mmCIF file of C-alpha atoms in Angstrom:
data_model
loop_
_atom_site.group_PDB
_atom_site.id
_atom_site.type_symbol
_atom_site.label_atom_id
_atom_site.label_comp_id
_atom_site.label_asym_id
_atom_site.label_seq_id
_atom_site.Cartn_x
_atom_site.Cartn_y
_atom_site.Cartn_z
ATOM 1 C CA UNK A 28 79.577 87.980 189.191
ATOM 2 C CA UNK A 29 77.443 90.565 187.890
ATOM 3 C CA UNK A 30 75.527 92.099 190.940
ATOM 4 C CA UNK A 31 72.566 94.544 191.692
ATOM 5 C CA UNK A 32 71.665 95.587 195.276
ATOM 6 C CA UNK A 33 68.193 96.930 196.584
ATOM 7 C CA UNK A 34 64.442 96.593 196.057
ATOM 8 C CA UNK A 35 63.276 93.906 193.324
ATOM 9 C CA UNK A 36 60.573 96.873 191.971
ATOM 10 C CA UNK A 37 58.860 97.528 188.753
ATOM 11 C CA UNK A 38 61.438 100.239 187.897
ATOM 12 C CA UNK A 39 64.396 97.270 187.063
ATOM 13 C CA UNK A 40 64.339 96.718 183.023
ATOM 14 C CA UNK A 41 63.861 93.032 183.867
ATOM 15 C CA UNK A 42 64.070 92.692 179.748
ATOM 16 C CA UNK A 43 67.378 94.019 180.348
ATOM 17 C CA UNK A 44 68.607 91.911 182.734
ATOM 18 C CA UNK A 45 67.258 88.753 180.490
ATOM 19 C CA UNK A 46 69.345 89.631 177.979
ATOM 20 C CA UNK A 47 72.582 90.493 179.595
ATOM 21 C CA UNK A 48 71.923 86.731 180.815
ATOM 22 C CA UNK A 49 71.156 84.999 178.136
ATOM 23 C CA UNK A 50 74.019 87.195 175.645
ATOM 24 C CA UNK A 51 76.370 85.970 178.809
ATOM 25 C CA UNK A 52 75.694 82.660 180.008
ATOM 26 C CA UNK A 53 78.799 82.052 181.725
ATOM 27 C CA UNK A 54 78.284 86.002 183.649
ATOM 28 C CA UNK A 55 76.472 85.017 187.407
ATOM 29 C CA UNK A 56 73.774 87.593 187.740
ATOM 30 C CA UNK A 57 73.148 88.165 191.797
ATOM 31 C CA UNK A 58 70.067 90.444 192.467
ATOM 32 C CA UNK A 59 69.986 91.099 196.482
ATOM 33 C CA UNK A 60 66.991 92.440 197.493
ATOM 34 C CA UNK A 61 63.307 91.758 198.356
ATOM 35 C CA UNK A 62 61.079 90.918 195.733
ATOM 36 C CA UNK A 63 58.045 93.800 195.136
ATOM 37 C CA UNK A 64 57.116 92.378 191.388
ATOM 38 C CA UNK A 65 56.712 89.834 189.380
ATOM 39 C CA UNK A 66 60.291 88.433 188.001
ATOM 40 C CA UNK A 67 58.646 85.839 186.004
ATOM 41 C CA UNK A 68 60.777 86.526 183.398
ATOM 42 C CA UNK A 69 64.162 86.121 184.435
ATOM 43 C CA UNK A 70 61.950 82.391 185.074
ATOM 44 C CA UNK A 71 64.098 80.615 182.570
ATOM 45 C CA UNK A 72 67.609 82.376 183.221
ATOM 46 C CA UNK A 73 69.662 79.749 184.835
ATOM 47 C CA UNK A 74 72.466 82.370 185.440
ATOM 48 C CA UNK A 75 69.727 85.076 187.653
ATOM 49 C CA UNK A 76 70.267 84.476 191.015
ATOM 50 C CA UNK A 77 67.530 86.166 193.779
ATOM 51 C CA UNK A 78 69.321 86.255 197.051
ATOM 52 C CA UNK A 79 66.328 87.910 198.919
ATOM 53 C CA UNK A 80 66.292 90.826 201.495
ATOM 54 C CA UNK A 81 69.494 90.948 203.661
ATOM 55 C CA UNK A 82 70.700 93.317 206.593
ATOM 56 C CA UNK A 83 72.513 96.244 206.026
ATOM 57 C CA UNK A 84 75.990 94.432 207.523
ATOM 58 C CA UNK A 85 75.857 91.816 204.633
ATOM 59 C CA UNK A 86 75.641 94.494 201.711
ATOM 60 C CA UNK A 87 79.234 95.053 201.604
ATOM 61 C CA UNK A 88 80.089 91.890 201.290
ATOM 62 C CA UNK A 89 77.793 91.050 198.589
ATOM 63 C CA UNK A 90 79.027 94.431 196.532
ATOM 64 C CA UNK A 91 82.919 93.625 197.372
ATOM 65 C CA UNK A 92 82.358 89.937 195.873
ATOM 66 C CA UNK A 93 80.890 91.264 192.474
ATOM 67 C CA UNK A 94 83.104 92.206 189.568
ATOM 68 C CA UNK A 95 80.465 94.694 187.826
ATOM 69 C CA UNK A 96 77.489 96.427 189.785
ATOM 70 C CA UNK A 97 74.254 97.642 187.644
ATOM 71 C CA UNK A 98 71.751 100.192 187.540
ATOM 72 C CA UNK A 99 69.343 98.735 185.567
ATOM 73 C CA UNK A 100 66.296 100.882 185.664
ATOM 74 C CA UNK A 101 63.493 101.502 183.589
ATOM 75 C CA UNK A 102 63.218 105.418 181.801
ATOM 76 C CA UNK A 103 59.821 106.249 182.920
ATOM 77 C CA UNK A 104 58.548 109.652 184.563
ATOM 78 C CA UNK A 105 59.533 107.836 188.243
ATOM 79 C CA UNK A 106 63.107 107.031 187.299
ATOM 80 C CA UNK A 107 63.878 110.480 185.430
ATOM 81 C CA UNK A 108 63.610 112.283 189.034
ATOM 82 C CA UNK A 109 65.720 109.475 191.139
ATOM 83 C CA UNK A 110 69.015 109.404 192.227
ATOM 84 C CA UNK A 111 70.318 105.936 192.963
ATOM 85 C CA UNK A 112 71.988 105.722 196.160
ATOM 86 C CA UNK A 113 73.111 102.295 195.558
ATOM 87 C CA UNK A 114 75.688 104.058 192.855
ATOM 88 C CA UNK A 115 77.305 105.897 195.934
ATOM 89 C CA UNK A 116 77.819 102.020 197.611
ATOM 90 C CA UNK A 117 79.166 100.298 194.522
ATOM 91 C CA UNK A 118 81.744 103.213 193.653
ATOM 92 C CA UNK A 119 82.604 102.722 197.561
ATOM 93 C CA UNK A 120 83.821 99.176 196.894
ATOM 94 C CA UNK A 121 85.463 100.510 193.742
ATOM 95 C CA UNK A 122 83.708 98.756 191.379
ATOM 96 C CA UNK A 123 82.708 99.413 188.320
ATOM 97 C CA UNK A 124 79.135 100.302 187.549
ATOM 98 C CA UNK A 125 77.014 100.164 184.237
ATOM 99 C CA UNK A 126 73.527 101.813 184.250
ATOM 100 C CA UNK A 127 71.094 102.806 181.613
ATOM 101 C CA UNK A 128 70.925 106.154 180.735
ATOM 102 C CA UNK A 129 68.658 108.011 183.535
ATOM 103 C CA UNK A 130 68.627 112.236 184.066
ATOM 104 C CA UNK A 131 70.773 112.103 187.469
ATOM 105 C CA UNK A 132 72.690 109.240 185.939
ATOM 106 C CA UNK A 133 73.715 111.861 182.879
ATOM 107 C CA UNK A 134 74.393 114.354 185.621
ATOM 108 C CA UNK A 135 76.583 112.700 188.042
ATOM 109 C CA UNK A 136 78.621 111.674 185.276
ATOM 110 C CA UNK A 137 79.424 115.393 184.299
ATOM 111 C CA UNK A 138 79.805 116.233 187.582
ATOM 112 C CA UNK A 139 82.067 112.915 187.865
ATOM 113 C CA UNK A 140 83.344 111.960 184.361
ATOM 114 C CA UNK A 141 84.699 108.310 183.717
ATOM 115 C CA UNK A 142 83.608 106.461 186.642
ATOM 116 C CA UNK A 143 80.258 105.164 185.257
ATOM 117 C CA UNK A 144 79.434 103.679 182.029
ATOM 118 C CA UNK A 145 76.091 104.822 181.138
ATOM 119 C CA UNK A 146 74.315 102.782 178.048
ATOM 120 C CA UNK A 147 71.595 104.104 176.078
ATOM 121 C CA UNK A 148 70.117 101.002 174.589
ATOM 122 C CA UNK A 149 70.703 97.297 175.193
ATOM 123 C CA UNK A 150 73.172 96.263 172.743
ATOM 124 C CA UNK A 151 75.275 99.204 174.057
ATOM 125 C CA UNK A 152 74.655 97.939 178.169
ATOM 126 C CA UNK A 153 75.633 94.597 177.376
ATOM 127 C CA UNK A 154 78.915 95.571 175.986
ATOM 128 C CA UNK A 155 79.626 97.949 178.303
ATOM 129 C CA UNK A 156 78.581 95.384 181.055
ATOM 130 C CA UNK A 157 81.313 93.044 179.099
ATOM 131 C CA UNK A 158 83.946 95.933 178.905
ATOM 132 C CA UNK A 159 83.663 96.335 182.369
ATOM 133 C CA UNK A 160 84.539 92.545 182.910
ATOM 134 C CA UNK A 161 87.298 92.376 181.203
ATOM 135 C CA UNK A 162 88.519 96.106 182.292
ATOM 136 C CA UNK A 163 87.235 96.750 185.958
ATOM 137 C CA UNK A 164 89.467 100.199 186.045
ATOM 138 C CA UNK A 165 93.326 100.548 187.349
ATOM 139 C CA UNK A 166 94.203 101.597 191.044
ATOM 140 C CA UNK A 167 93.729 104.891 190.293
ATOM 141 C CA UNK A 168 90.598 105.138 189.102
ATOM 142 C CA UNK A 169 89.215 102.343 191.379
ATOM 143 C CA UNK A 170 90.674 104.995 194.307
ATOM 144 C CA UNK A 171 88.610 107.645 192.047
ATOM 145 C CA UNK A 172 85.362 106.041 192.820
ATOM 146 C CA UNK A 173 85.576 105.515 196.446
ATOM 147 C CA UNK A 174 86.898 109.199 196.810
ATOM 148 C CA UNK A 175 83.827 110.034 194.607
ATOM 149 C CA UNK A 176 81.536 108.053 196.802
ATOM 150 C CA UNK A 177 82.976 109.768 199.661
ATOM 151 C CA UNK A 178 82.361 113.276 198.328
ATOM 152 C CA UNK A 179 78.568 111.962 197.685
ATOM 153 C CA UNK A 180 78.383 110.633 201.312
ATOM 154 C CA UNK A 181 75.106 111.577 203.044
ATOM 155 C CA UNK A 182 77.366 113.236 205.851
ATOM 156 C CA UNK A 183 78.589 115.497 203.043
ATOM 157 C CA UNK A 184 75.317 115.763 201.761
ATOM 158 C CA UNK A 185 73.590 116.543 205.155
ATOM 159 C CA UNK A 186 76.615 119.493 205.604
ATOM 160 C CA UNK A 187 75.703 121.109 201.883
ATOM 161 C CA UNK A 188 72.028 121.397 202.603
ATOM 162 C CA UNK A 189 72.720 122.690 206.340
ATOM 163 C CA UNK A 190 75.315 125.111 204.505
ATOM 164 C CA UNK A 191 72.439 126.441 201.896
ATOM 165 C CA UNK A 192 69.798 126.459 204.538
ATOM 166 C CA UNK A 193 71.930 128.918 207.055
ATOM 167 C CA UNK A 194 72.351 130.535 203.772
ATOM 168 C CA UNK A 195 68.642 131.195 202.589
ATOM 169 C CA UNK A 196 67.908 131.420 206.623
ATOM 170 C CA UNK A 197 70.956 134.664 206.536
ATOM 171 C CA UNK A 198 69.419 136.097 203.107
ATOM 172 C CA UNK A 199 65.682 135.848 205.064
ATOM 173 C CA UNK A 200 66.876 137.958 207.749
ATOM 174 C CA UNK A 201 68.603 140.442 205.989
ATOM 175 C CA UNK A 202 65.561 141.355 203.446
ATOM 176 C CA UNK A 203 63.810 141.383 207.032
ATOM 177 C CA UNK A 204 65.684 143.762 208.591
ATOM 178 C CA UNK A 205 65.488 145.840 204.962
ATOM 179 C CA UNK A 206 62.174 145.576 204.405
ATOM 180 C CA UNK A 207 62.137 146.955 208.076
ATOM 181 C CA UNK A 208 64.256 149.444 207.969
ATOM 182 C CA UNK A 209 62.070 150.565 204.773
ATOM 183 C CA UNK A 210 58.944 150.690 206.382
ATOM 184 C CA UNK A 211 60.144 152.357 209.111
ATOM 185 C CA UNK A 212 61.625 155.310 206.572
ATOM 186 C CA UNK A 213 58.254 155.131 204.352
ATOM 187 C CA UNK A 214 56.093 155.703 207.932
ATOM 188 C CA UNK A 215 58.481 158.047 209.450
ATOM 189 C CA UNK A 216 58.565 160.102 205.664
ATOM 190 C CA UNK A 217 54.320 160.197 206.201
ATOM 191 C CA UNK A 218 54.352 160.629 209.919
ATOM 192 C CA UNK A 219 56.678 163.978 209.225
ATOM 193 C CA UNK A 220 54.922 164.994 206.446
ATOM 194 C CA UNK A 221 51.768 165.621 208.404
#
């Protein structure tokens, strides 16, 4: 089971995702998520399975029963700035994940290196989609990405930005109480000079 959780949008490389299923006939591809385009033409892909919107307690299950999760998106202007939370949820389950080759993609992989496999065309997705199959990742680095996905949690994320905010908000108060203490000197220099 190849899997891909979230919105059905324009941004999915529906081309893509034809291909992997027709290279792959015997590969289930499971796309959970509502429908917000046209998917005409996965139409004649036996092996493209629409599940349709589910709650939030299903997900897991879904992602746990796939052997390869994708990130299948589209390089346009929209995808280059967008950060796929949906990686955080498959490296949760431990799974492996292939995507095509977005910005944040490129830099959570340096930040992260060898949990993703990140494709730059579509011969090179498909084979990495294959690899991935037939090589999901030992114990360790299956522990790797739900440590990784931990570290990326929005708790942790909500703590960094509260940590640089107190930051900036410290830095604020201290050029404050400079630029005070500087205009007092600069008014008290003019003051005693008269």
């Amino acid at each position: 089971l190849i899997g891909y959780i979230g919105g059905i949008h324009k941004w999915i490389d529906f081309e893509l995702v034809a291909g992997l299923a027709r290279q792959y006939p015997h590969y289930s591809i499971v796309m959970v998520g509502p429908k917000q385009t046209d998917t005409s033409v996965l139409d004649t892909c036996s092996n493209v399975h629409f599940t349709g919107k589910k709650g939030h307690t299903e997900l897991p299950h879904y992602i746990a029963s796939f052997d390869v999760c994708l990130i299948p998106y589209l390089k346009t202007d929209y995808t280059e700035n967008v950060y796929p939370t949906k990686l955080n949820e498959y490296l949760y389950w431990r799974k492996p994940v292939v995507a095509t080759d977005l910005a944040e993609i490129k830099q959570f992989e340096n930040e992260f290196p060898g949990l993703i496999h990140i494709a730059s065309d579509a011969a090179q997705f498909y084979r990495m989609v294959e690899s991935a199959v037939e090589s999901p990742g030992d114990e360790t680095v299956q522990e790797r990405r739900r440590e990784t996905a931990r570290i990326n949690s929005w708790e942790n994320k909500l703590e960094e930005m509260g940590t640089c905010m107190e930051e900036m908000i410290r830095q604020k108060e201290m050029e404050l109480e400079t630029n005070w203490v500087n205009y007092f000197r600069h008014h008290y220099s003019r003051l005693k000079s008269k």
